[in-house]
Amino acid sequence: MRNKSVLISGASIAGPALAYWLNRYGFDVTVVERASSLRPGGQAVDFTGETHRKVLAGMGILDDIYAHRTGTTDIAIVDGTGARQAMISGDFTGGDVEILRGDLARIMYEKTCRDCEYIFGDSISALTETDDGVWVEFEKGAPRGFDLVFGADGIHSRVRRLAFGPEQDFVKHLGHYYCVAGASPWATKSAGTPERMTAYGYNEPGKCVITGGSKAQQLYIFASPELDYARDDAQAQRRIVKETFADVGWEASRMLAEMDDFDDFFLDSISMVRKMKSYSRGRIALVGDSGYGNTLGGFGTGLAVQGAYIIAGELTLADGDYPAAFARYDERMRALTKLADYSNAGRFFAPKTALGIKFRNWFLHSWMFDMTVKMTENVKTIELPDYPALVAAADAN
């Protein structure tokens, strides 16, 4: 096979998933991750439908995911007195199976670390495509050459910036920010923890606070134009959240007072990667959120594992002919990402007006919501080629 040596940037979900399939098909895989180690805990992510189960079972990790699944968390929307106004079912937000991102990353890492090279604590600083490969420079390690490079490094992808252009050309701010503080209650659940929990959420125009959900002990969502802050300055980010929610009622003041006690803290914009003309450029391709991310949209993790499965399968069927394989990858991912392009979690959780909040609460109990759920499930179960069988048949011939 041509073009067998590959570098993957990112060791969260898309990266290890891609590493698994490429290694299985005979590629030589290196994964570089800027964090010094795997990140534990994190938000809960979910999978839904037969297509997701098929891919995860093919990786041999479906049983492990179910063994480490969270319970189901419903979100009760309340008013300032604590009276329930609406309910967001955990069966909708948590899919068929939900797992903490850190647990999923560890399961995937353990499935691949013996056969793939992992480099932690480093990141790509420059990419130069040549006639026969990509010359990669790192922030710390010595430069190396690879046949192909994949960006699986999230919505703020460095690979996308280096190979395609600046982030503002590809990422659209959707008008909201979100903050998670404190590890999810499921991260430390005991044997006596119920399999179904209820989190509580409260809205004021343009603002939402949720306590006790599967994403974290605290979740804040608020409407805002793009903010200017350092993404590595946690103290500045905490100040932003405290100032934004200082005048919010219900239990917000209690939550803000507790926030400094949590080591786990993360603030980011709710954004989406604009519809890209292609997810590849030459020998460099994007997989997962770097190519089709939509923050909190409910599609990201499933699309990441499907994208990894597709691009590895197409590369193998094309015998390493990357232009042909990447073109087919583009075509298949267009269909999978279509509905995700219209999702906006900020607008759903934190409507900007009182009327918008009332409409959202009504919508949650309407036939329109049921239809939306059905459409989402249908998109997530689009049938994919059985690449392992196709590859085996090709090898046999």
XYZ file of C-alpha atoms in Angstrom, residues 72-390:
319
model
C -29.634 8.833 32.513
C -29.995 12.474 33.564
C -33.249 14.344 33.013
C -33.174 18.133 33.219
C -36.091 19.790 34.989
C -36.505 23.427 33.957
C -37.809 25.422 36.945
C -38.847 28.985 37.714
C -37.464 31.192 40.473
C -39.544 29.362 43.116
C -38.380 25.934 42.009
C -41.658 25.006 40.303
C -41.191 22.866 37.208
C -41.905 24.512 33.878
C -40.614 21.841 31.463
C -38.570 18.657 31.292
C -35.721 17.723 28.944
C -35.587 13.946 28.896
C -32.250 12.285 29.434
C -33.253 9.807 26.742
C -32.927 12.731 24.286
C -29.755 14.351 25.632
C -27.999 11.078 26.498
C -28.767 8.957 23.434
C -28.704 5.168 23.671
C -25.553 5.158 25.786
C -23.687 8.030 27.444
C -20.126 7.980 28.772
C -17.736 10.567 30.186
C -15.390 11.835 27.501
C -12.334 10.965 29.590
C -13.487 7.359 30.043
C -14.091 7.004 26.306
C -10.681 8.480 25.453
C -8.986 6.069 27.865
C -10.811 3.057 26.405
C -9.775 4.048 22.885
C -6.209 4.791 23.940
C -5.850 1.408 25.632
C -7.143 -0.233 22.463
C -4.440 1.394 20.328
C -1.418 2.291 22.468
C 0.400 -1.033 22.005
C 0.375 -0.801 18.218
C 0.508 2.969 17.625
C 3.100 5.534 18.720
C 1.694 8.182 21.075
C 3.582 11.406 21.784
C 2.182 13.461 24.686
C 3.158 16.984 25.659
C 3.941 18.176 22.150
C 2.134 19.670 19.166
C 2.623 20.505 15.511
C 4.168 23.915 14.797
C 4.556 23.797 10.996
C 3.460 21.689 8.025
C 5.221 21.666 4.664
C 3.840 19.461 1.917
C 6.409 18.031 -0.503
C 6.140 15.882 -3.620
C 6.252 12.676 -1.599
C 4.928 13.563 1.853
C 4.492 16.164 4.591
C 7.422 17.563 6.571
C 6.193 18.176 10.120
C 7.856 20.436 12.668
C 6.968 20.103 16.345
C 7.123 22.567 19.225
C 9.468 20.281 21.177
C 10.396 17.156 19.233
C 12.622 16.776 16.190
C 10.957 17.306 12.774
C 9.811 14.216 10.889
C 8.308 13.286 7.557
C 4.977 11.479 7.069
C 3.011 10.395 4.030
C -0.270 11.801 5.371
C -1.338 14.088 8.243
C -4.749 14.184 9.936
C -6.121 16.945 12.123
C -8.276 15.408 14.857
C -7.564 18.263 17.253
C -10.955 19.837 17.881
C -12.871 22.897 16.820
C -9.836 25.141 17.490
C -7.692 22.857 15.314
C -4.075 23.844 14.831
C -3.772 21.526 11.818
C -6.690 23.314 10.144
C -5.092 26.685 10.851
C -1.712 25.624 9.470
C -3.013 23.830 6.381
C -6.225 25.695 5.507
C -6.026 29.174 7.040
C -6.934 31.225 10.126
C -9.696 30.050 12.457
C -11.967 33.007 11.744
C -12.256 31.860 8.121
C -13.727 28.511 9.147
C -15.349 28.808 12.580
C -18.594 30.727 13.121
C -19.559 32.046 16.556
C -23.199 31.095 17.247
C -23.897 33.868 19.744
C -23.446 32.013 23.037
C -20.791 30.722 25.431
C -20.840 27.764 27.784
C -18.957 26.937 30.941
C -18.662 23.631 32.789
C -17.411 23.618 36.370
C -16.852 20.643 38.647
C -16.605 17.004 37.624
C -19.817 15.323 36.560
C -21.649 13.579 39.440
C -21.278 10.374 37.435
C -17.466 10.652 37.537
C -17.463 9.673 41.201
C -20.725 7.723 41.390
C -20.917 4.943 43.951
C -22.604 1.573 43.668
C -25.685 3.045 45.315
C -26.089 5.903 42.841
C -29.441 5.657 41.032
C -29.307 4.908 37.301
C -31.518 7.903 36.598
C -30.858 11.347 38.033
C -32.517 14.733 37.727
C -30.592 17.930 37.118
C -32.241 21.314 37.534
C -32.044 24.259 35.187
C -33.161 27.865 35.413
C -33.473 30.528 32.714
C -33.445 34.254 32.500
C -33.289 35.895 29.055
C -30.007 34.973 27.432
C -28.819 32.958 30.438
C -29.143 29.380 31.689
C -27.750 27.660 34.773
C -27.946 23.901 35.315
C -26.828 22.116 38.449
C -26.166 18.402 38.753
C -26.182 17.341 35.104
C -24.049 14.771 33.313
C -21.947 17.486 31.669
C -20.619 18.739 35.010
C -21.760 19.704 38.495
C -22.438 23.151 37.074
C -23.270 24.225 33.536
C -23.605 27.868 32.516
C -24.780 29.007 29.080
C -25.112 32.658 28.119
C -25.684 34.831 25.071
C -22.780 37.079 24.143
C -20.911 38.464 21.163
C -17.395 37.131 20.773
C -15.284 37.822 23.856
C -11.618 38.712 23.974
C -9.892 36.556 26.598
C -6.972 34.166 26.825
C -8.122 30.576 26.470
C -5.466 29.469 28.989
C -6.351 32.087 31.650
C -8.782 30.255 33.954
C -9.008 33.123 36.428
C -10.089 35.578 33.746
C -12.663 33.074 32.536
C -14.042 32.597 36.055
C -14.453 36.370 36.346
C -16.423 36.442 33.101
C -18.874 33.835 34.377
C -19.245 35.469 37.794
C -19.899 38.894 36.316
C -22.349 37.524 33.764
C -24.449 35.619 36.317
C -24.049 37.956 39.323
C -27.620 39.236 39.072
C -29.294 35.935 38.150
C -31.841 34.535 40.606
C -32.784 31.051 41.786
C -29.641 29.202 43.025
C -27.122 31.002 40.827
C -25.477 32.871 43.720
C -24.927 29.606 45.589
C -23.448 28.004 42.477
C -21.082 30.916 41.844
C -19.888 30.792 45.451
C -19.034 27.101 45.025
C -17.349 27.508 41.646
C -13.915 28.384 43.053
C -13.859 25.049 44.888
C -13.787 23.144 41.600
C -10.530 22.321 39.850
C -12.457 21.274 36.746
C -13.361 24.438 34.868
C -13.781 25.145 31.169
C -15.188 28.092 29.199
C -15.560 28.259 25.439
C -17.763 29.695 22.743
C -20.616 27.764 21.207
C -19.403 27.708 17.637
C -19.557 25.612 14.508
C -17.140 24.903 11.688
C -18.573 26.494 8.563
C -19.474 24.203 5.686
C -16.060 23.484 4.201
C -15.588 22.972 0.459
C -13.410 20.003 1.308
C -12.185 18.340 4.483
C -8.788 17.813 2.910
C -6.040 19.806 1.276
C -3.380 17.796 -0.476
C -2.038 15.162 1.899
C -3.705 16.724 4.969
C -7.259 15.929 6.094
C -9.557 16.854 8.991
C -11.552 14.370 11.081
C -14.106 15.103 13.813
C -14.691 18.568 15.284
C -11.782 20.088 13.364
C -13.734 19.573 10.138
C -17.404 19.552 11.179
C -17.663 20.539 14.833
C -20.759 22.136 16.389
C -20.371 22.779 20.124
C -22.900 20.952 22.337
C -24.884 20.097 19.212
C -25.285 16.428 20.100
C -23.588 15.094 16.964
C -19.871 15.604 17.550
C -18.723 12.324 19.088
C -20.804 10.169 16.775
C -19.575 12.071 13.722
C -15.990 11.737 14.962
C -16.068 7.933 15.149
C -18.006 7.664 11.875
C -15.603 10.012 10.118
C -12.596 8.027 11.345
C -14.203 4.788 10.161
C -15.008 6.231 6.728
C -11.704 7.909 5.910
C -9.634 4.898 7.007
C -11.843 2.526 5.018
C -11.753 4.675 1.881
C -7.968 5.052 2.075
C -7.566 1.299 2.323
C -9.955 0.509 -0.525
C -8.083 3.071 -2.658
C -4.766 1.397 -1.813
C -3.460 4.639 -0.364
C -4.577 6.806 -3.302
C -5.401 9.726 -1.017
C -6.958 12.144 -3.566
C -9.566 9.537 -4.529
C -10.128 8.419 -0.935
C -10.459 11.959 0.420
C -12.989 12.836 -2.322
C -15.198 9.903 -1.318
C -14.777 10.837 2.355
C -15.987 14.371 1.562
C -19.040 13.013 -0.237
C -20.077 10.644 2.546
C -19.561 13.176 5.338
C -21.764 15.742 3.564
C -24.797 13.529 4.139
C -23.879 12.800 7.759
C -23.257 16.427 8.751
C -26.332 17.926 7.074
C -28.614 18.132 10.141
C -25.760 19.008 12.509
C -25.244 22.226 10.528
C -28.603 23.526 11.775
C -28.129 22.739 15.464
C -27.598 25.613 17.923
C -27.438 24.500 21.557
C -27.065 28.039 22.874
C -30.312 29.213 21.326
C -32.069 26.100 22.695
C -30.784 26.259 26.278
C -30.589 30.047 26.689
C -33.184 31.856 24.563
C -32.525 35.583 24.483
C -36.067 36.713 25.412
C -38.707 35.766 27.968
C -41.032 34.870 25.099
C -38.326 32.642 23.639
C -38.018 30.790 26.960
C -41.796 30.203 27.068
C -41.799 28.945 23.492
C -38.879 26.573 24.196
C -40.716 25.139 27.209
C -43.858 24.634 25.109
C -41.828 23.114 22.267
C -40.351 20.459 24.586
C -43.819 18.967 25.082
C -45.090 19.387 21.514
C -45.368 17.111 18.492
C -42.744 19.297 16.819
C -40.138 18.213 19.359
C -41.051 14.545 18.860
C -40.600 15.002 15.096
C -37.208 16.674 15.618
C -36.045 13.758 17.776
C -37.142 11.292 15.094
C -35.298 13.208 12.358
C -32.144 13.299 14.476
C -32.267 9.555 15.083
C -32.735 8.891 11.361
C -29.678 10.980 10.435
C -27.546 9.217 13.041
C -28.454 5.787 11.627
C -27.448 6.341 7.979
C -26.006 3.049 6.786
C -22.258 2.977 6.169
C -20.226 0.599 3.985
C -18.924 -2.515 5.715
C -15.296 -1.557 5.179
C -13.733 -4.474 7.115
C -15.610 -6.957 4.919
C -14.774 -5.024 1.740
